[in-house]
Coordinates of C-alpha atoms and ligand atoms in Angstrom, one line a residue:
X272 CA -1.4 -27.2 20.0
X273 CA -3.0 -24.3 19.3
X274 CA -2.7 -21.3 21.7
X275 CA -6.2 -21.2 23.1
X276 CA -6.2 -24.6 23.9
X277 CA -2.6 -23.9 25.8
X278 CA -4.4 -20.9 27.9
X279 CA -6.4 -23.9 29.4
X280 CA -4.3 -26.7 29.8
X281 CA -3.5 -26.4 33.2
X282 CA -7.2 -27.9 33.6
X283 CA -6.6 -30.9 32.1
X284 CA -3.9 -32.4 34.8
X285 CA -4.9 -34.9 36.9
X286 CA -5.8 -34.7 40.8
X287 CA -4.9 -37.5 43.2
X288 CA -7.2 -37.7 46.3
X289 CA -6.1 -40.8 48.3
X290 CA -8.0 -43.6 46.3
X291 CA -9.3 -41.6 43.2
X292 CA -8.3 -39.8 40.6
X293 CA -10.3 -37.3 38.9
X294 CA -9.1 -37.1 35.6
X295 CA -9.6 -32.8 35.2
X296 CA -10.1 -30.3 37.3
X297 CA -13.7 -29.4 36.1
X298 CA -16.5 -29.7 38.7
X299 CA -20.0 -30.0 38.0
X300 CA -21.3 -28.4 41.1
X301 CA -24.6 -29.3 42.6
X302 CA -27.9 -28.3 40.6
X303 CA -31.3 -29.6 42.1
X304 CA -33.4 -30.2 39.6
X305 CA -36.6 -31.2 41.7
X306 CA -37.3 -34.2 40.0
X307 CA -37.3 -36.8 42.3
X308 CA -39.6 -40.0 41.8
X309 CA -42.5 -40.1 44.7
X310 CA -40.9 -40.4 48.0
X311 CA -37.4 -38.6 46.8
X312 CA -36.8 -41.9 45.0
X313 CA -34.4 -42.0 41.2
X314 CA -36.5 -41.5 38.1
X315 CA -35.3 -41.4 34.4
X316 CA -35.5 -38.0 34.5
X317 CA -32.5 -37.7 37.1
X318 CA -30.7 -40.7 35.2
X319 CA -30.9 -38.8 31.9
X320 CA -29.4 -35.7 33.6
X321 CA -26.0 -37.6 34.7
X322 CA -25.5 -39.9 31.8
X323 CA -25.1 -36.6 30.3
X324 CA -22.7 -35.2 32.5
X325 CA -20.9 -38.5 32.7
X326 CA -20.8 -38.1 28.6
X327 CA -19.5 -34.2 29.4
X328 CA -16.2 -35.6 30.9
X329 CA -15.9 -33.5 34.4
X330 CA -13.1 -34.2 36.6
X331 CA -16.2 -34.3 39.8
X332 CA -19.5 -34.5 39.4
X333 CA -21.7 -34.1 42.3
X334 CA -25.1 -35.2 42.6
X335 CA -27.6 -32.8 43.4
X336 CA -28.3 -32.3 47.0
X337 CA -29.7 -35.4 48.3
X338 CA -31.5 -35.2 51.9
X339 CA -31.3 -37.4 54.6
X340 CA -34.6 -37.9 55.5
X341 CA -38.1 -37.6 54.4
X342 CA -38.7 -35.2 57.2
X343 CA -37.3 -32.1 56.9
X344 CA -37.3 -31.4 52.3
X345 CA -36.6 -28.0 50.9
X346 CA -38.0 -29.2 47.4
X347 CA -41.5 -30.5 47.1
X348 CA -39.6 -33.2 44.8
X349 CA -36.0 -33.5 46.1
X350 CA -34.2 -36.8 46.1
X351 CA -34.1 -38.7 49.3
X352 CA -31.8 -41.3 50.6
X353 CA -32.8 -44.1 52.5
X354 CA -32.6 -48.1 52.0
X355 CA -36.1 -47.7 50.0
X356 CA -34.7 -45.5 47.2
X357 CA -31.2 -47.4 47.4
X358 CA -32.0 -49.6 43.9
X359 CA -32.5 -46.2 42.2
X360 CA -29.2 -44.1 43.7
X361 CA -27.5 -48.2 42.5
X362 CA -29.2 -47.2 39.2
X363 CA -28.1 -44.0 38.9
X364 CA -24.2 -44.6 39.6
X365 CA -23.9 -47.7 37.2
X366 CA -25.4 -45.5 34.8
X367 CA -23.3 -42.9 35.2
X368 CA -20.0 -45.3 35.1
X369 CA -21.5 -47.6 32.3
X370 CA -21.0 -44.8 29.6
X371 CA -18.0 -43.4 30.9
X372 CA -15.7 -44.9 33.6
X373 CA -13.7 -41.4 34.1
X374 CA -15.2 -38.8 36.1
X375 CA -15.8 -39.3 40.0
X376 CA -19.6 -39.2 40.9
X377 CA -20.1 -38.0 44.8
X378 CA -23.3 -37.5 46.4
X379 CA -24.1 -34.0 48.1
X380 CA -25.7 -35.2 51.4
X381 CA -28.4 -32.4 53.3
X382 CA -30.6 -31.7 55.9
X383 CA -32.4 -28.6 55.2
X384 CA -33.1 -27.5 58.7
X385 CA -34.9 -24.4 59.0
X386 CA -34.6 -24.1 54.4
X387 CA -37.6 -26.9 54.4
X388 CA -40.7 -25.8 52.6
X389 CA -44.2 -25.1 54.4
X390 CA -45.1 -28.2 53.4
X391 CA -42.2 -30.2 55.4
X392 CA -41.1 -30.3 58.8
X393 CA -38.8 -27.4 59.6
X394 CA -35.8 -27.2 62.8
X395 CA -33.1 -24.5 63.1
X396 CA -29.1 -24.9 64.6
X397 CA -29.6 -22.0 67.8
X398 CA -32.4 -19.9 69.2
X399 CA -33.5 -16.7 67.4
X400 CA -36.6 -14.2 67.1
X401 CA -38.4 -17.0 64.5
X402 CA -40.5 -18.9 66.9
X403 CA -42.6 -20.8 64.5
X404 CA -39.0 -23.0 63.9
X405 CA -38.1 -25.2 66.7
X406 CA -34.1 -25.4 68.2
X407 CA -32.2 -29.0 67.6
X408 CA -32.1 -30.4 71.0
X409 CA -29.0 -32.4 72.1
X410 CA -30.9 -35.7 71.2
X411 CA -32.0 -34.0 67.5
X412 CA -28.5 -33.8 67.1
X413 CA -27.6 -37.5 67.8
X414 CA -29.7 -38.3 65.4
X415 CA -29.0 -35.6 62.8
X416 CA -25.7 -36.9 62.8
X417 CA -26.7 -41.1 62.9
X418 CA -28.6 -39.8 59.6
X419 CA -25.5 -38.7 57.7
X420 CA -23.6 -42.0 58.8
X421 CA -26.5 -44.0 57.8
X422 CA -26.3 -41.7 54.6
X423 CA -23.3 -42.1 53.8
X424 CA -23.4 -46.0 54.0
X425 CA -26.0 -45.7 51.7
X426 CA -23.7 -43.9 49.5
X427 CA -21.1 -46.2 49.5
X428 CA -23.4 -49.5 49.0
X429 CA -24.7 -47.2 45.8
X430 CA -21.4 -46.9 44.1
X431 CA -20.3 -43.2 44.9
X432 CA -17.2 -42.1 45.1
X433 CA -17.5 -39.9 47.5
X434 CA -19.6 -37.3 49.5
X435 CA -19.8 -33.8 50.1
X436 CA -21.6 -33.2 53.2
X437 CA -23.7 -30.0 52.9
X438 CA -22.8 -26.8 54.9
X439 CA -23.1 -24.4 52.8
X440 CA -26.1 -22.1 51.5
X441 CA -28.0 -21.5 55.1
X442 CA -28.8 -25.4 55.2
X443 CA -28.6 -26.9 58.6
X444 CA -25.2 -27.8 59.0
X445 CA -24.1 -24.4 57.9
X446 CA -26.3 -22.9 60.5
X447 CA -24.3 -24.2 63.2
X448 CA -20.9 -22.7 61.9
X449 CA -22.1 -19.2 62.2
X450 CA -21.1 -16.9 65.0
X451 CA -24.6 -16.4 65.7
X452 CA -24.9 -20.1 67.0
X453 CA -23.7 -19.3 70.7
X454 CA -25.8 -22.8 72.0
X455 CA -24.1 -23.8 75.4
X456 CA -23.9 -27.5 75.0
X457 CA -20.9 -27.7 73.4
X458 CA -22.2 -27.5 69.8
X459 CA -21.9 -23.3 69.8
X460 CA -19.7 -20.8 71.1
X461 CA -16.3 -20.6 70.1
X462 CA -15.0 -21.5 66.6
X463 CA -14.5 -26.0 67.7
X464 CA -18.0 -25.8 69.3
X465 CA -20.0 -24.4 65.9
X466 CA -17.7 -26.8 63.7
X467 CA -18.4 -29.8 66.8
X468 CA -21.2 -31.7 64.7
X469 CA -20.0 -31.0 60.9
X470 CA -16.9 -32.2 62.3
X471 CA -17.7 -35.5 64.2
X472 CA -19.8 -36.2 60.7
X473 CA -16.6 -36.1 58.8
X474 CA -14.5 -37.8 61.0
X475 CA -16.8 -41.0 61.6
X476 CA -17.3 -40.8 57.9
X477 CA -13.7 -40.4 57.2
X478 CA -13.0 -43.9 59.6
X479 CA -16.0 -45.8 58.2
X480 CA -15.3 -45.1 54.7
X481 CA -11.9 -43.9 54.3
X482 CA -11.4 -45.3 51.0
X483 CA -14.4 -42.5 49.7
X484 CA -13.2 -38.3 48.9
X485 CA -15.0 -36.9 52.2
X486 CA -15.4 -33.5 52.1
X487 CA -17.6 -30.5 52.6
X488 CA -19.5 -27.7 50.9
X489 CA -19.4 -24.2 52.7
X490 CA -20.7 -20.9 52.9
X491 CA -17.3 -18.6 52.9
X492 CA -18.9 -15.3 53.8
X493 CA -23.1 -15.2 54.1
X494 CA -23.7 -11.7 53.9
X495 CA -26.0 -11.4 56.8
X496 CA -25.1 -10.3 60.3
X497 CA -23.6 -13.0 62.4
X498 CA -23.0 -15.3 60.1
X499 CA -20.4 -17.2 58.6
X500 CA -17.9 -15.0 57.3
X501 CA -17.9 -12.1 59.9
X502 CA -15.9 -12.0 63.3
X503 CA -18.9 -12.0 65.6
X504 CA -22.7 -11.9 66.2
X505 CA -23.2 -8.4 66.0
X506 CA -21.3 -7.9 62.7
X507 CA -22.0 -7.6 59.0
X508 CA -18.3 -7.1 57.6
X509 CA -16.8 -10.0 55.9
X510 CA -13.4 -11.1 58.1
X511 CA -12.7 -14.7 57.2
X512 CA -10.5 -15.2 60.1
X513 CA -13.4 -16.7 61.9
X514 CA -14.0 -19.4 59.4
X515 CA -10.9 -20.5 59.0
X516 CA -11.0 -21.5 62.5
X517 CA -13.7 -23.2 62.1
X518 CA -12.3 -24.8 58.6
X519 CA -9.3 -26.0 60.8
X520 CA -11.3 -28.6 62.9
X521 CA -13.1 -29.6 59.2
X522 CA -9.3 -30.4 58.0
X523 CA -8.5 -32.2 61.0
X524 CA -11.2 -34.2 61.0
X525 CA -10.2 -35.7 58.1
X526 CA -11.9 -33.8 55.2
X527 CA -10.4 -34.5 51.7
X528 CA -11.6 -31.0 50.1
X529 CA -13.4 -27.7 50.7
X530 CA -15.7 -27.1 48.2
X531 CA -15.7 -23.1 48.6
X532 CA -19.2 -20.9 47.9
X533 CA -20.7 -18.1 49.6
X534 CA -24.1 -16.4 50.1
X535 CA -27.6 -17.6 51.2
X536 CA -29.7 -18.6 47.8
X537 CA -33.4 -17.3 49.1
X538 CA -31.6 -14.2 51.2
X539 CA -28.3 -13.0 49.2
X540 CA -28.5 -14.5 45.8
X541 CA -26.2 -12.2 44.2
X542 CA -23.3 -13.5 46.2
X543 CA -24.2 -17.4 45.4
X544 CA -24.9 -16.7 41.7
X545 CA -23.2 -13.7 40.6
X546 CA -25.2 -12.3 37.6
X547 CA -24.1 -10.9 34.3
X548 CA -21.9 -7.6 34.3
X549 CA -21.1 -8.3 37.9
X550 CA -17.7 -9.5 37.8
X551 CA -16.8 -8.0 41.3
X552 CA -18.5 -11.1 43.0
X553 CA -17.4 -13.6 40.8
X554 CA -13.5 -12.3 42.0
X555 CA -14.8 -12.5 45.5
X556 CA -15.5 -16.2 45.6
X557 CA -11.7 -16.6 43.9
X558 CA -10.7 -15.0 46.4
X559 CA -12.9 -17.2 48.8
X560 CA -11.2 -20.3 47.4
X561 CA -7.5 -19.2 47.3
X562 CA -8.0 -17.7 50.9
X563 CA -8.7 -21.3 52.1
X564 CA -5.7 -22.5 49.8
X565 CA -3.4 -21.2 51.8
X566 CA -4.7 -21.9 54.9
X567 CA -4.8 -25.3 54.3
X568 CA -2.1 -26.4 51.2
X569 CA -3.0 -30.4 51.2
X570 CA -6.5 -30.3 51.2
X571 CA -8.1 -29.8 48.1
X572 CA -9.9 -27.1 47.4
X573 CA -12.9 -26.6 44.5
X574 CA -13.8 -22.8 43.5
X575 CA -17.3 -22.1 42.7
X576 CA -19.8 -19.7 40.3
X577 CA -17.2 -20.0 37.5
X578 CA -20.2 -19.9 35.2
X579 CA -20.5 -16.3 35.8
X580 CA -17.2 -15.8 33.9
X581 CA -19.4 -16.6 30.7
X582 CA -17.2 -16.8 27.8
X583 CA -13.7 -16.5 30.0
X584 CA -14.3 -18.5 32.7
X585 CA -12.2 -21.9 30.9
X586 CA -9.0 -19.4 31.0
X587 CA -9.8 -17.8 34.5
X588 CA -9.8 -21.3 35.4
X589 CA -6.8 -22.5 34.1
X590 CA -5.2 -19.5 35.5
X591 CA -6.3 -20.0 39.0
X592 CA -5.5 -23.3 39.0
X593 CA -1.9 -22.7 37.8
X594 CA -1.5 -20.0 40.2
X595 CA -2.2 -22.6 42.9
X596 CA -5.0 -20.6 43.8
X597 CA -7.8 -23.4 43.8
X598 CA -7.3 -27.2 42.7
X599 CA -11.2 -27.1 41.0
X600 CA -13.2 -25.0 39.4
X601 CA -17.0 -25.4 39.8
X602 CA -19.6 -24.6 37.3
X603 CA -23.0 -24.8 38.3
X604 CA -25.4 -23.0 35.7
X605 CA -23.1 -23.8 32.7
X606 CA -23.9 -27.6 34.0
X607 CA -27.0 -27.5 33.7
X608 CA -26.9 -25.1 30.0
X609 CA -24.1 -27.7 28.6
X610 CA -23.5 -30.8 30.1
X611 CA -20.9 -31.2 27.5
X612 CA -19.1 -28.4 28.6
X613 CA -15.8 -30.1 29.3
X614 CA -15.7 -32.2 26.7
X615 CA -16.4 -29.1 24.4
X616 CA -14.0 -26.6 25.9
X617 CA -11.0 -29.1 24.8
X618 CA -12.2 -29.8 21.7
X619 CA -14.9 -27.6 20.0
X620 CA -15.0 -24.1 22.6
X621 CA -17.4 -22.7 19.5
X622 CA -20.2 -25.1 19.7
X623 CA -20.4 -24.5 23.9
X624 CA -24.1 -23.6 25.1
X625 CA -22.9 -20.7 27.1
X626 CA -25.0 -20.5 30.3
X627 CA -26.0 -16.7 29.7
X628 CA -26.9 -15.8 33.4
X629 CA -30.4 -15.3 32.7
X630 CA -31.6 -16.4 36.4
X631 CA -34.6 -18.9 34.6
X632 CA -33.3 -22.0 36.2
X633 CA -33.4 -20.3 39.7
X634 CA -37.1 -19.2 39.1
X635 CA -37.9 -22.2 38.3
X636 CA -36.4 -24.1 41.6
X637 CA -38.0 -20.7 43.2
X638 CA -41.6 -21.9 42.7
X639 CA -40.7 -25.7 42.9
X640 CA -40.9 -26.9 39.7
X641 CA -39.1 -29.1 38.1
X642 CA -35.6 -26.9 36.8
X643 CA -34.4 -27.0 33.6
X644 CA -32.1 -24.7 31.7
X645 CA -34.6 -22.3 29.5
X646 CA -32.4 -21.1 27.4
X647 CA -31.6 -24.6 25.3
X648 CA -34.6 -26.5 26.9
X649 CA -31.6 -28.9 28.3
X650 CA -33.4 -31.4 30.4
X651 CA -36.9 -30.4 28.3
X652 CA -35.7 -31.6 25.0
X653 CA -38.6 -33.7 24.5
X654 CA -41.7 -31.3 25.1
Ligands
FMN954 C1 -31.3 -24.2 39.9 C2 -30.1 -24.3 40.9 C3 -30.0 -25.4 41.7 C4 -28.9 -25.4 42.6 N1 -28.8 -26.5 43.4 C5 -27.8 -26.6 44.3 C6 -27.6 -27.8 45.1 O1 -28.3 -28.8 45.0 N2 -26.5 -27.8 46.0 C7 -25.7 -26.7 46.1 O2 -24.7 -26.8 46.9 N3 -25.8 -25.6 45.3 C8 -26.8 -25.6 44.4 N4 -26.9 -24.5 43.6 C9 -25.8 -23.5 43.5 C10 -24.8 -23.9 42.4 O3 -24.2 -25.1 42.7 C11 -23.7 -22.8 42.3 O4 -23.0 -22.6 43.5 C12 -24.3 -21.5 41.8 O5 -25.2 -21.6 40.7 C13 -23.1 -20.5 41.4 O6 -22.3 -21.1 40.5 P1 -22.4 -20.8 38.9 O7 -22.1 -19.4 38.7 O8 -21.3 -21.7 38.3 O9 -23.8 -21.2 38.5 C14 -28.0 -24.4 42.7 C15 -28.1 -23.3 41.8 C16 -29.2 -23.2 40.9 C17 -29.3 -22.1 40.0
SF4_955 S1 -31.7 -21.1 32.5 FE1 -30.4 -19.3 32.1 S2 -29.2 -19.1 34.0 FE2 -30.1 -21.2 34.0 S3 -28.5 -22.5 33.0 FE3 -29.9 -21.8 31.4 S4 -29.0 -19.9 30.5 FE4 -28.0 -20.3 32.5

């Protein structure tokens, strides 16, 4: 073996969640790629996009974030999963698994809350100056939650391995973690009140579906006041004492990982997708994932924004991982640049498309239309 390839073996060991296996510890993190059939429904476009992956040989691949309900869509063409669109989501798994049995597929489940575009129906997790967005009421809730159980049926029946359920980013469910949620009905306040509904989510999941990886996608630190990440309403300073707090009644609920990320896409972009030259954030979120490591040792924990580390980020992710700092490392950009990217980091690290952090993909998503990756065309081969 040659040395390179020694730097990264530590990513080729496998991880045992109870039920699966995912073969590496490479994690193609969610991309929305706002290419949904009418009605949020699985076209070829979207099949195309996994096979890929699925040929790429991740450990995890995750399938772009998939709402809920028709009623509340951050993307003019996001996916949608109800019993209508079932067939394609069916579609889309055997696909996945017919060309290559290995790598776990899970379904990111959403509700965008107060992220939905003008042209969808928009709700927020506590009261605040924005009156145009109405407060969940306790019954909203009920049913909020009743659509991730019926969701997560859905992904069974489909084939999926497993779910992450979608708190993360400033989407609905990550609303409610924030110290800025002081509601009084039990679903705010202290730490087991803001983590109350993403909690009850994973447990029912958890007994419904046990044999499925259940876990969840959050926010570490936001960057705005109040949020997750800081030790009260009033503050700005990260202190991740707060969320840890709140991650212990995720962990006792049953999740199987923490898929670690941080920022607000639309408000603090730099700290989701650290850019080129800015190392300093990309160390942040390593931190991020090793700081929830040790809180919680069995649960499994998957890093994100390792596409940022460009041309180093297969050995600062063997590194990490060996370190015990994280059990995953995420790529999201270099996903959507080089599907392959696992496949060729093993074997031929020369013939990778590097993801070269040139933010297209994001402008693209920023104007709602249909993301691909600029630099190579992936995903536009055929114009
Ligand atoms: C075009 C685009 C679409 C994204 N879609 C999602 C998504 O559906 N769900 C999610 O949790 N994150 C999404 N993200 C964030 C990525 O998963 C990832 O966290 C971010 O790009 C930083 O990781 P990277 O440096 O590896 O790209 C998206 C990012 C981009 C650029
Ligand atoms: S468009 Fe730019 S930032 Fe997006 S995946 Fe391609 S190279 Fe990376």
């Amino acid at each position: 073996m040659n040395n390179a390839r020694e730097r990264i073996e530590p990513i080729y060991s496998a991880y045992r969640f109870p039920g699966k296996v995912a073969e590496n510890r490479l994690v193609a993190q969610a991309m929305e790629i706002n290419s949904a059939a009418d009605g949020g429904g699985v076209g070829a476009e979207i099949v195309d996009r996994y096979v890929r992956l699925s040929r790429g040989d991740w450990g995890i691949v995750f399938v772009e974030a998939v709402s809920i309900t028709e009623g509340y869509l951050a993307r003019r063409k996001g996916l949608v999963l109800n019993e209508k669109n079932l067939d394609g989501f069916k579609r889309l798994v055997d696909s996945f698994k017919g060309v290559n049995d290995k790598p776990l597929i899970m379904f990111q489940l959403t509700h965008s809350g107060r992220q939905s575009g003008d042209f969808s129906k928009r709700i927020k997790a506590y009261e605040d100056d924005d009156e145009a967005v109405p407060v969940a009421t306790a019954e909203g809730i009920d049913r909020i939650r009743d659509g991730f159980f019926k969701a997560a049926e859905l992904s069974r029946r489909a084939g999926a391995d497993g779910m992450d359920i979608k708190a993360c980013h400033g989407y609905l469910l990550g609303e409610f973690l924030r110290p800025l949620n002081r509601r009084e009905d039990g679903y705010g306040g202290d730490a087991g009140g803001r983590a109350k509904l993403l909690s009850s989510i994973v447990r029912g999941v958890k007994a419904d579906f046990g044999e499925l990886v259940v876990g969840t996608r959050v926010s570490l630190y936001e960057g705005i006041r109040g949020g997750c990440g800081t030790a009260g309403p009033d503050e700005i300073i990260e202190e991740l004492g707060d969320m840890a707090d709140v991650l212990s009644h995720i962990v006792k609920a049953g999740a199987d990982f923490i898929n670690v990320s941080a920022g607000i896409p639309p408000v603090t972009p730099g700290i989701t997708r650290p850019e080129a030259n800015s190392a300093f954030n990309l160390y942040h979120h390593f931190r991020y994932a090793k700081v929830v490591k040790e809180a919680f040792p069995d649960v499994a924990v998957i890093g994100s924004a390792y596409s940022s580390g460009m041309e180093k980020s297969g050995e600062l992710a063997a590194e990490n991982i060996e370190k015990g700092y994280t059990d995953f490392a995420g790529f999201g950009r270099q996903n959507l640049a080089d599907p392959l990217y696992p496949d060729k980091l093993a074997l031929a690290p020369d013939a990778i498309d590097r993801c070269v952090l040139c933010g297209g993909c994001s402008g693209l998503l920023k104007k709602q239309k249909r993301v691909y990756c600029v630099k190579y065309r992936r995903g536009r081969e055929e114009d």
